[in-house]
Short mmCIF file of C-alpha atoms and ligand atoms in Angstrom, two decimals:
data_model
loop_
_atom_site.label_atom_id
_atom_site.label_comp_id
_atom_site.label_asym_id
_atom_site.label_seq_id
_atom_site.Cartn_x
_atom_site.Cartn_y
_atom_site.Cartn_z
CA MET A 10 190.94 274.24 28.56
CA ARG A 11 194.58 273.26 28.80
CA SER A 12 194.84 275.66 31.71
CA HIS A 13 192.93 273.11 33.79
CA LEU A 14 195.58 270.44 33.34
CA LEU A 15 197.89 270.17 36.30
CA ASN A 16 201.43 270.75 35.09
CA ASP A 17 204.43 273.03 35.29
CA LEU A 18 202.55 275.90 33.64
CA THR A 19 199.54 275.71 35.96
CA ALA A 20 201.21 275.31 39.31
CA GLU A 21 199.89 278.66 40.48
CA ARG A 22 196.30 277.85 39.47
CA TYR A 23 196.63 274.50 41.26
CA ARG A 24 197.77 276.22 44.43
CA ARG A 25 194.93 278.75 44.30
CA SER A 26 192.21 276.21 43.47
CA VAL A 27 193.15 273.72 46.11
CA THR A 28 193.67 276.43 48.71
CA GLU A 29 190.22 277.81 47.96
CA GLY A 30 188.72 274.34 48.42
CA VAL A 31 190.66 273.75 51.63
CA GLU A 32 189.44 277.08 52.98
CA ARG A 33 185.82 276.18 52.25
CA VAL A 34 186.13 272.89 54.07
CA ALA A 35 187.98 274.50 56.97
CA ALA A 36 185.25 277.12 57.31
CA ARG A 37 182.58 274.43 57.16
CA LEU A 38 184.32 272.32 59.82
CA ALA A 39 184.54 275.36 62.08
CA ALA A 40 180.89 276.30 61.55
CA THR A 41 179.36 272.85 62.00
CA ASP A 42 177.28 272.77 65.16
CA ARG A 43 175.56 269.43 64.49
CA PRO A 44 176.70 266.29 62.67
CA PHE A 45 173.91 266.62 60.10
CA THR A 46 171.32 269.09 58.91
CA GLY A 47 168.60 266.46 58.68
CA VAL A 48 168.11 267.09 54.97
CA THR A 49 166.10 264.38 53.20
CA ALA A 50 166.92 262.80 49.86
CA GLY A 51 163.64 264.27 48.59
CA GLU A 52 164.82 267.78 49.46
CA LEU A 53 168.32 267.38 48.11
CA ALA A 54 167.63 265.48 44.88
CA PRO A 55 165.93 268.36 42.99
CA ARG A 56 168.84 270.67 43.81
CA ILE A 57 171.24 268.17 42.26
CA ASP A 58 168.96 267.22 39.36
CA ARG A 59 168.54 270.87 38.39
CA ILE A 60 172.21 271.25 37.59
CA ASP A 61 172.96 271.10 33.88
CA LEU A 62 176.12 269.04 33.59
CA ASP A 63 176.53 270.06 29.97
CA ARG A 64 176.85 273.72 30.93
CA PRO A 65 179.98 274.12 33.03
CA LEU A 66 180.42 277.12 35.28
CA GLY A 67 183.97 277.55 34.07
CA ASP A 68 184.98 279.05 37.37
CA THR A 69 186.28 277.43 40.55
CA THR A 70 184.65 279.86 42.94
CA ALA A 71 181.26 279.44 41.32
CA ALA A 72 181.62 275.64 41.34
CA LEU A 73 182.51 275.74 45.04
CA ASP A 74 179.53 277.99 45.76
CA GLU A 75 177.33 275.44 44.05
CA LEU A 76 179.01 272.62 45.94
CA GLU A 77 178.09 274.27 49.23
CA GLU A 78 174.44 273.97 48.20
CA VAL A 79 174.46 270.39 47.01
CA TYR A 80 177.01 268.81 49.33
CA LEU A 81 179.11 270.68 51.86
CA ARG A 82 176.24 272.30 53.74
CA ASP A 83 174.30 269.07 54.24
CA ALA A 84 177.02 266.43 54.40
CA VAL A 85 177.26 264.11 57.39
CA TYR A 86 180.23 265.28 59.46
CA PHE A 87 182.21 262.62 61.27
CA HIS A 88 184.37 265.08 63.16
CA HIS A 89 181.35 266.20 65.17
CA PRO A 90 181.33 264.67 68.67
CA ARG A 91 177.69 263.65 68.34
CA TYR A 92 178.20 261.58 65.23
CA VAL A 93 178.28 258.17 66.92
CA ALA A 94 176.81 255.86 64.27
CA HIS A 95 178.97 253.88 61.88
CA LEU A 96 182.56 252.70 61.61
CA ASN A 97 183.57 255.72 59.56
CA CYS A 98 186.07 257.75 61.53
CA PRO A 99 187.20 261.33 61.94
CA VAL A 100 190.48 261.64 60.07
CA VAL A 101 193.93 262.83 61.12
CA ILE A 102 195.49 265.80 59.34
CA PRO A 103 198.73 264.09 58.20
CA ALA A 104 196.60 261.54 56.34
CA VAL A 105 194.54 264.26 54.65
CA LEU A 106 197.78 265.87 53.59
CA GLY A 107 198.92 262.52 52.21
CA GLU A 108 195.64 262.27 50.29
CA ALA A 109 196.18 265.68 48.69
CA VAL A 110 199.71 264.73 47.64
CA LEU A 111 198.88 261.30 46.26
CA THR A 112 195.99 262.69 44.23
CA ALA A 113 198.08 265.42 42.67
CA VAL A 114 200.96 263.12 41.75
CA ASN A 115 198.47 260.38 40.78
CA SER A 116 200.82 257.43 41.07
CA SER A 117 199.25 254.12 40.20
CA LEU A 118 200.50 251.27 42.32
CA ASP A 119 200.01 248.51 39.78
CA THR A 120 203.49 248.76 38.35
CA TRP A 121 206.86 250.10 39.33
CA ASP A 122 206.97 252.18 36.16
CA GLN A 123 203.86 254.08 37.33
CA SER A 124 204.84 254.54 40.94
CA ALA A 125 208.55 254.05 41.73
CA GLY A 126 208.98 255.09 45.37
CA GLY A 127 205.25 254.66 45.97
CA THR A 128 205.62 250.90 45.53
CA LEU A 129 208.46 250.77 48.03
CA ILE A 130 206.58 252.89 50.56
CA GLU A 131 203.58 250.57 50.30
CA ARG A 132 205.85 247.55 50.73
CA ARG A 133 207.46 249.04 53.84
CA LEU A 134 204.01 249.61 55.37
CA ILE A 135 202.93 246.07 54.53
CA ASP A 136 206.09 244.73 56.21
CA TRP A 137 205.51 247.05 59.17
CA THR A 138 201.92 245.87 59.59
CA ALA A 139 202.87 242.20 59.19
CA ALA A 140 205.56 242.67 61.85
CA ARG A 141 203.04 244.28 64.22
CA ILE A 142 200.79 241.27 63.69
CA GLY A 143 203.74 238.89 64.11
CA LEU A 144 203.26 236.96 60.90
CA GLY A 145 206.93 236.05 60.56
CA PRO A 146 209.62 236.61 57.93
CA GLY A 147 207.73 235.07 55.00
CA ALA A 148 204.80 237.47 55.22
CA ASP A 149 203.53 239.80 52.55
CA GLY A 150 200.35 241.54 51.49
CA VAL A 151 198.92 244.43 49.56
CA PHE A 152 196.77 247.50 50.09
CA THR A 153 193.13 247.15 49.05
CA SER A 154 190.05 249.34 48.77
CA GLY A 155 188.54 248.06 52.00
CA GLY A 156 187.78 245.16 54.28
CA THR A 157 185.34 243.70 51.79
CA GLN A 158 188.01 243.34 49.14
CA SER A 159 190.60 242.18 51.68
CA ASN A 160 188.27 239.40 52.86
CA LEU A 161 187.51 238.42 49.27
CA GLN A 162 191.18 238.17 48.38
CA ALA A 163 192.03 236.19 51.53
CA LEU A 164 189.26 233.72 50.78
CA LEU A 165 190.35 233.44 47.16
CA LEU A 166 193.81 232.40 48.36
CA ALA A 167 192.26 229.99 50.87
CA ARG A 168 190.12 228.41 48.16
CA GLU A 169 193.14 227.95 45.90
CA GLU A 170 195.12 226.42 48.78
CA ALA A 171 192.30 224.06 49.77
CA GLY A 172 193.59 221.35 47.46
CA THR A 173 190.34 220.47 45.70
CA ASP A 174 188.53 221.72 42.62
CA ASP A 175 185.25 220.37 43.93
CA THR A 176 183.82 223.71 45.02
CA ALA A 177 180.56 222.09 46.12
CA ARG A 178 182.42 220.47 49.04
CA LEU A 179 184.17 223.63 50.22
CA ARG A 180 183.06 225.20 53.48
CA ILE A 181 183.92 228.46 55.27
CA LEU A 182 183.28 228.55 59.00
CA THR A 183 182.65 231.89 60.61
CA SER A 184 180.63 233.18 63.53
CA GLU A 185 177.08 234.33 63.12
CA ALA A 186 178.30 237.81 64.13
CA SER A 187 180.86 238.05 61.31
CA HIS A 188 180.69 240.55 58.45
CA PHE A 189 178.43 239.88 55.46
CA SER A 190 181.39 240.24 53.12
CA VAL A 191 182.29 236.65 54.06
CA ARG A 192 179.04 235.38 52.53
CA LYS A 193 179.37 237.76 49.60
CA SER A 194 182.90 236.48 48.95
CA ALA A 195 181.72 232.87 49.02
CA LYS A 196 179.21 233.71 46.33
CA LEU A 197 181.75 235.58 44.20
CA LEU A 198 184.15 232.66 44.54
CA GLY A 199 181.60 230.31 43.06
CA LEU A 200 180.98 228.30 46.23
CA GLY A 201 177.64 226.64 46.84
CA PRO A 202 174.72 228.22 48.72
CA ASP A 203 175.57 226.20 51.87
CA ALA A 204 179.25 227.09 51.76
CA VAL A 205 179.26 229.40 54.79
CA ILE A 206 178.60 227.72 58.11
CA ALA A 207 177.52 230.18 60.78
CA VAL A 208 179.00 229.17 64.12
CA PRO A 209 177.00 230.32 67.19
CA VAL A 210 178.36 233.02 69.51
CA ASP A 211 178.39 233.29 73.29
CA HIS A 212 176.75 236.04 75.32
CA ASP A 213 179.65 238.40 74.51
CA ARG A 214 179.22 237.68 70.78
CA ARG A 215 182.43 235.68 70.52
CA MET A 216 182.54 232.55 68.42
CA ARG A 217 181.85 229.43 70.51
CA THR A 218 184.91 227.32 69.84
CA LEU A 219 183.23 224.13 71.06
CA ALA A 220 180.62 224.65 68.39
CA LEU A 221 183.39 225.39 65.87
CA ALA A 222 185.09 222.12 66.78
CA ARG A 223 181.80 220.27 66.36
CA GLU A 224 181.22 221.78 62.92
CA LEU A 225 184.76 220.94 61.84
CA GLU A 226 184.22 217.33 62.99
CA ARG A 227 180.97 217.23 61.06
CA CYS A 228 182.70 218.51 57.89
CA ARG A 229 185.27 215.75 58.26
CA ARG A 230 182.60 213.07 58.76
CA GLU A 231 180.62 214.26 55.76
CA GLY A 232 183.60 214.54 53.44
CA LEU A 233 183.39 218.33 53.27
CA VAL A 234 186.50 220.51 53.02
CA PRO A 235 186.78 223.33 55.59
CA MET A 236 188.77 225.66 53.35
CA ALA A 237 188.85 228.49 55.90
CA VAL A 238 187.82 229.57 59.33
CA VAL A 239 187.17 233.30 59.45
CA ALA A 240 187.64 234.65 62.95
CA THR A 241 186.63 238.24 63.61
CA ALA A 242 188.80 240.56 65.70
CA GLY A 243 186.22 243.24 66.34
CA THR A 244 182.75 242.36 65.10
CA THR A 245 181.01 245.26 63.43
CA ASP A 246 178.18 245.42 65.95
CA PHE A 247 179.80 244.44 69.22
CA GLY A 248 183.53 244.82 68.69
CA SER A 249 183.80 241.29 70.05
CA ILE A 250 187.00 239.38 69.39
CA ASP A 251 186.77 235.67 68.70
CA PRO A 252 189.06 233.44 70.83
CA LEU A 253 191.95 233.58 68.39
CA PRO A 254 194.34 231.09 70.09
CA GLU A 255 191.65 228.40 70.23
CA VAL A 256 190.58 229.08 66.64
CA ALA A 257 194.25 228.76 65.61
CA ARG A 258 194.56 225.42 67.40
CA LEU A 259 191.46 224.08 65.67
CA CYS A 260 192.67 225.33 62.27
CA ASP A 261 195.95 223.46 62.84
CA ARG A 262 194.13 220.31 63.83
CA PHE A 263 191.76 220.32 60.88
CA GLY A 264 194.12 221.77 58.29
CA ALA A 265 191.97 224.85 57.69
CA TRP A 266 193.23 228.25 56.55
CA MET A 267 192.87 230.75 59.37
CA HIS A 268 191.72 234.19 58.30
CA VAL A 269 191.35 236.95 60.87
CA ASP A 270 189.06 239.79 59.90
CA ALA A 271 190.53 242.63 61.95
CA ALA A 272 188.92 245.35 59.83
CA TYR A 273 187.77 247.06 63.00
CA GLY A 274 190.09 245.67 65.69
CA CYS A 275 193.34 246.45 63.83
CA GLY A 276 193.70 249.65 65.87
CA LEU A 277 194.75 247.39 68.73
CA LEU A 278 197.97 246.68 66.81
CA VAL A 279 199.19 250.15 67.84
CA SER A 280 197.39 250.45 71.17
CA PRO A 281 199.77 251.12 74.08
CA THR A 282 197.47 249.28 76.51
CA ARG A 283 195.29 246.79 74.62
CA ARG A 284 197.52 244.95 72.15
CA HIS A 285 197.10 241.74 74.17
CA LEU A 286 193.46 241.52 73.05
CA LEU A 287 194.76 240.38 69.66
CA THR A 288 196.89 237.55 71.04
CA GLY A 289 196.66 234.66 68.60
CA ILE A 290 196.38 236.84 65.50
CA GLU A 291 200.03 236.05 64.78
CA ARG A 292 198.98 232.48 63.94
CA ALA A 293 196.71 233.54 61.09
CA ASP A 294 197.32 232.61 57.46
CA SER A 295 195.78 235.92 56.41
CA VAL A 296 194.56 239.08 58.10
CA THR A 297 192.30 241.95 57.02
CA VAL A 298 193.05 245.42 58.41
CA ASP A 299 191.05 248.56 57.72
CA TYR A 300 193.20 251.57 58.45
CA HIS A 301 190.15 253.64 57.45
CA LYS A 302 188.38 252.44 60.58
CA SER A 303 190.60 252.41 63.65
CA PHE A 304 193.72 254.19 62.32
CA PHE A 305 191.76 257.40 61.63
CA GLN A 306 192.56 257.31 57.91
CA PRO A 307 190.36 258.70 55.14
CA VAL A 308 188.48 256.19 52.97
CA SER A 309 189.98 254.14 51.34
CA SER A 310 192.82 252.56 53.21
CA SER A 311 192.92 248.85 53.90
CA ALA A 312 195.21 245.87 53.46
CA VAL A 313 195.28 242.11 53.33
CA LEU A 314 198.30 240.42 54.89
CA VAL A 315 199.40 236.82 54.40
CA ARG A 316 201.77 234.59 56.38
CA ASP A 317 203.22 233.02 53.23
CA ALA A 318 204.04 235.46 50.43
CA ALA A 319 203.93 232.64 47.89
CA THR A 320 200.16 232.29 48.32
CA LEU A 321 199.69 235.67 46.66
CA ARG A 322 200.60 234.02 43.35
CA HIS A 323 196.95 232.98 43.08
CA ALA A 324 196.20 236.61 42.22
CA THR A 325 199.01 236.86 39.65
CA TYR A 326 198.27 237.29 35.96
CA HIS A 327 200.64 238.67 33.37
CA ALA A 328 199.96 241.09 30.54
CA ASP A 329 202.56 241.86 27.90
CA TYR A 330 201.71 245.54 27.99
CA LEU A 331 201.92 245.86 31.78
CA ASN A 332 203.80 243.29 33.80
CA PRO A 333 205.28 240.73 31.40
CA ARG A 334 206.65 237.52 32.88
CA ARG A 335 210.25 238.60 32.44
CA THR A 336 209.74 241.46 34.94
CA VAL A 337 209.56 238.79 37.65
CA ALA A 338 213.00 237.46 36.69
CA GLU A 339 214.27 241.05 36.49
CA ARG A 340 213.01 241.57 40.04
CA ILE A 341 210.96 244.61 39.09
CA PRO A 342 208.47 245.15 41.91
CA ASN A 343 205.06 245.22 40.27
CA GLN A 344 202.39 245.26 42.95
CA VAL A 345 199.71 244.27 40.44
CA ASP A 346 201.14 240.75 40.70
CA LYS A 347 199.66 240.62 44.23
CA SER A 348 196.42 242.54 43.81
CA LEU A 349 192.86 241.98 42.62
CA GLN A 350 192.90 245.53 41.29
CA THR A 351 194.95 246.86 38.40
CA THR A 352 195.05 250.66 38.46
CA ARG A 353 195.28 251.38 42.17
CA ARG A 354 195.47 254.42 44.41
CA PHE A 355 198.57 255.15 46.49
CA ASP A 356 196.49 255.00 49.68
CA ALA A 357 199.54 253.87 51.59
CA LEU A 358 200.89 257.42 51.53
CA LYS A 359 198.23 258.51 54.03
CA LEU A 360 199.34 255.96 56.58
CA TRP A 361 202.98 256.78 55.84
CA MET A 362 202.47 260.48 56.57
CA THR A 363 200.50 259.58 59.69
CA LEU A 364 203.29 257.39 61.06
CA ARG A 365 205.97 259.93 60.13
CA VAL A 366 204.17 262.86 61.76
CA MET A 367 202.28 261.33 64.70
CA GLY A 368 203.79 257.91 65.13
CA ALA A 369 202.02 254.62 65.72
CA GLU A 370 201.59 255.26 69.42
CA GLY A 371 199.82 258.51 68.69
CA VAL A 372 197.25 256.61 66.63
CA GLY A 373 196.99 253.86 69.24
CA ARG A 374 196.38 256.35 72.03
CA LEU A 375 193.48 257.84 70.09
CA PHE A 376 191.97 254.39 69.66
CA ASP A 377 192.50 253.69 73.37
CA GLU A 378 190.59 256.85 74.19
CA VAL A 379 187.50 255.74 72.29
CA CYS A 380 187.68 252.31 73.92
CA GLU A 381 187.78 254.04 77.33
CA LEU A 382 184.85 256.22 76.33
CA ALA A 383 182.87 253.10 75.44
CA ARG A 384 183.54 251.64 78.90
CA GLU A 385 182.32 254.82 80.48
CA GLY A 386 179.25 254.85 78.22
CA TRP A 387 178.54 251.29 79.24
CA ARG A 388 178.56 252.20 82.93
CA THR A 389 176.20 255.09 82.20
CA LEU A 390 173.81 252.89 80.24
CA ALA A 391 173.90 250.04 82.73
CA ALA A 392 172.96 252.44 85.54
CA ASP A 393 170.14 254.10 83.61
CA PRO A 394 166.74 252.41 84.03
CA ARG A 395 165.52 253.92 80.75
CA PHE A 396 167.89 251.71 78.77
CA HIS A 397 168.97 248.14 78.30
CA VAL A 398 172.55 247.62 77.13
CA VAL A 399 173.41 244.26 75.59
CA ALA A 400 177.06 243.52 76.32
CA GLU A 401 180.15 245.10 77.85
CA PRO A 402 182.13 246.70 75.03
CA ALA A 403 185.27 244.90 73.87
CA LEU A 404 186.29 247.85 71.68
CA SER A 405 184.27 251.00 71.09
CA THR A 406 180.67 250.07 70.30
CA LEU A 407 177.60 250.00 72.53
CA VAL A 408 174.39 248.21 71.55
CA PHE A 409 171.40 249.21 73.62
CA ARG A 410 167.80 250.18 73.47
CA CYS A 411 165.40 252.45 75.18
CA ILE A 412 162.83 250.69 77.36
CA PRO A 413 160.09 253.25 77.94
CA ALA A 414 158.41 252.60 81.28
CA ALA A 415 154.94 252.69 79.73
CA VAL A 416 155.56 249.95 77.15
CA THR A 417 155.75 246.27 77.87
CA ASP A 418 155.18 244.55 74.53
CA PRO A 419 158.41 243.89 72.58
CA ALA A 420 156.96 245.13 69.28
CA GLY A 421 156.06 248.46 70.91
CA ILE A 422 159.60 248.81 72.23
CA ASP A 423 160.91 248.04 68.72
CA ARG A 424 158.76 250.77 67.22
CA ALA A 425 159.73 253.32 69.85
CA ASN A 426 163.43 252.72 69.16
CA LEU A 427 163.03 252.80 65.39
CA TYR A 428 161.13 256.05 65.75
CA ALA A 429 163.70 257.57 68.08
CA ARG A 430 166.55 256.81 65.69
CA LYS A 431 164.72 258.29 62.71
CA ALA A 432 163.62 261.37 64.62
CA LEU A 433 167.15 261.95 65.86
CA PHE A 434 168.54 261.68 62.31
CA ALA A 435 165.90 264.06 60.99
CA SER A 436 166.78 266.58 63.70
CA GLY A 437 170.48 266.33 62.87
CA ASP A 438 171.30 266.79 66.58
CA ALA A 439 173.09 263.45 66.65
CA VAL A 440 173.49 260.38 64.46
CA VAL A 441 173.27 256.89 65.95
CA ALA A 442 173.13 253.50 64.24
CA GLY A 443 170.64 250.69 64.55
CA THR A 444 170.91 246.92 64.46
CA LYS A 445 169.00 243.82 65.46
CA VAL A 446 169.72 241.55 68.37
CA ASP A 447 167.81 238.26 68.51
CA GLY A 448 165.30 239.70 66.06
CA ARG A 449 164.61 242.87 68.08
CA HIS A 450 165.51 246.43 67.12
CA TYR A 451 168.41 248.02 68.98
CA LEU A 452 170.39 251.21 68.75
CA LYS A 453 174.14 251.42 68.45
CA PHE A 454 176.89 253.86 69.29
CA THR A 455 180.08 253.32 67.32
CA LEU A 456 182.61 255.50 69.09
CA LEU A 457 185.59 256.53 66.97
CA ASN A 458 185.87 260.18 67.86
CA PRO A 459 188.24 260.94 70.72
CA GLU A 460 186.55 264.36 70.96
CA THR A 461 183.25 262.77 72.02
CA ARG A 462 182.85 263.27 75.78
CA PRO A 463 180.80 261.19 78.21
CA SER A 464 178.58 264.26 78.49
CA ASP A 465 177.88 264.01 74.73
CA LEU A 466 176.76 260.42 75.18
CA ALA A 467 174.53 261.42 78.11
CA ALA A 468 173.00 264.20 76.02
CA VAL A 469 172.34 261.85 73.08
CA LEU A 470 170.73 259.34 75.43
CA ASP A 471 168.42 262.06 76.74
CA LEU A 472 167.50 262.97 73.16
CA ILE A 473 166.74 259.33 72.36
CA ALA A 474 164.61 258.90 75.48
CA GLY A 475 162.79 262.13 74.63
CA HIS A 476 161.97 260.99 71.09
CA ALA A 477 160.82 257.58 72.35
CA GLU A 478 158.51 259.26 74.89
CA GLN A 479 157.16 261.54 72.20
CA TYR A 480 156.42 258.54 70.00
CA LEU A 481 154.50 256.90 72.83
CA GLY A 482 152.56 260.09 73.47
CA GLU A 483 151.58 260.25 69.82
CA SER A 484 150.63 256.59 69.59
CA LEU A 485 148.47 256.98 72.71
CA ASP A 486 146.79 259.96 71.04
CA ARG A 487 146.15 257.83 67.96
CA ALA A 488 144.72 255.04 70.05
CA SER A 489 142.34 257.28 71.98
C1 PLP B 11 183.70 247.24 58.01
C2 PLP B 11 183.98 245.80 58.08
C3 PLP B 11 184.25 245.06 56.92
C4 PLP B 11 184.12 245.67 55.54
O1 PLP B 11 185.09 246.62 55.33
P1 PLP B 11 184.89 247.77 54.23
O2 PLP B 11 186.13 248.56 54.39
O3 PLP B 11 183.65 248.51 54.61
O4 PLP B 11 184.75 247.10 52.90
C5 PLP B 11 184.60 243.74 57.05
N1 PLP B 11 184.66 243.17 58.27
C6 PLP B 11 184.38 243.82 59.41
C7 PLP B 11 184.46 243.12 60.72
C8 PLP B 11 184.02 245.18 59.35
O5 PLP B 11 183.72 245.84 60.47
#
């Protein structure tokens, strides 16, 4: 069994094993002609349940053969141009290479004595990101597992900086289109059930700053403490960007912590043509970025950045066995002092390799391409009488629904769209997302693949319209 340990004696086995795995994936990528096979959980579960985990195959090739059956063949493939559903992106090769390296070396970024150069590489990338945002010389931050954790940590710092222990009076103001991790964080932070105030959005799904000002006034009148305003730079459904300069002004006036959730919109930081859309982000107290969304990085890769490094002390705890107090005086860089996690992946290496091979502009150009594609898709949808599209895209999402000519009641339109999405998923020809707008069912394209062409979008729209028509045909049959 020792031959399975990765070490000096097994370097050749390591090379062979990983190469065999890489070849399987490469072959699968080349052979994929649809984003999904349409397999159901009911079909797949018995294949997985049948496997006796207490009887190993003992052989890499056999294990990979089995893996084809239970995973590789039926996985959802994001590199396929007709996967246009969620904010999970196709990945760039330098980042995948970084992933392979960081896994093999297995650095843990909690302490210097488990990572050495890894810690410094992460710190450089944090400084680089903070500089792109414009947070100033006192900024800092740390890599996290995702936007959810980044938002939680930012709000933890905001709560600690709010200057009151009376958690019942604390309020977080965020738009009604913001991510649910804001509400989840409020709960985890022990705030009351009314802690999150949902500020209305305008037609383009941007926070109404007049309404924000009104809510802040109301907090002041009622003796409540607005511990943070969470602005979103790229809402998950619409890609809408809240008016950051006005939010910043209001945060100044009311003494609230400004957090910008740029989990999705962070790609604009490297965009050659669209960076201006983030104007105002430089005034934030904290920022969430998800490199695993708009930087084309594999899951996980995310960070939380703060304007004032000192605020990270609220996440600092010392353990004699790990990061004793004296290591601070000795200036030993232990990233665990800044993180909610302890053992932590060296995810930063993926971004490092990406920047060193492709450069930031290369990433930004890819993100620009998907934003352009969304604009083109919007024109197509707006001109097509079969569809209703909700708003012009700010980034790379399109929310729309099919309006079959024969249906007039809203519930019937809802059902036709729900059916079309399910039928499309079951066919595996394309994968689209769904959401609700004003209580009605809509469909969503999240465009993150620069290989998706306008003709792919047109083809997917035809498929959707076809499934909706088929549903109507069947429901007419049922009715007659
Ligand atoms: C995706 C997303 C999140 C959550 O990020 P995860 O990486 O999925 O945890 C938070 N905020 C916004 C706006 C998002 O789009």
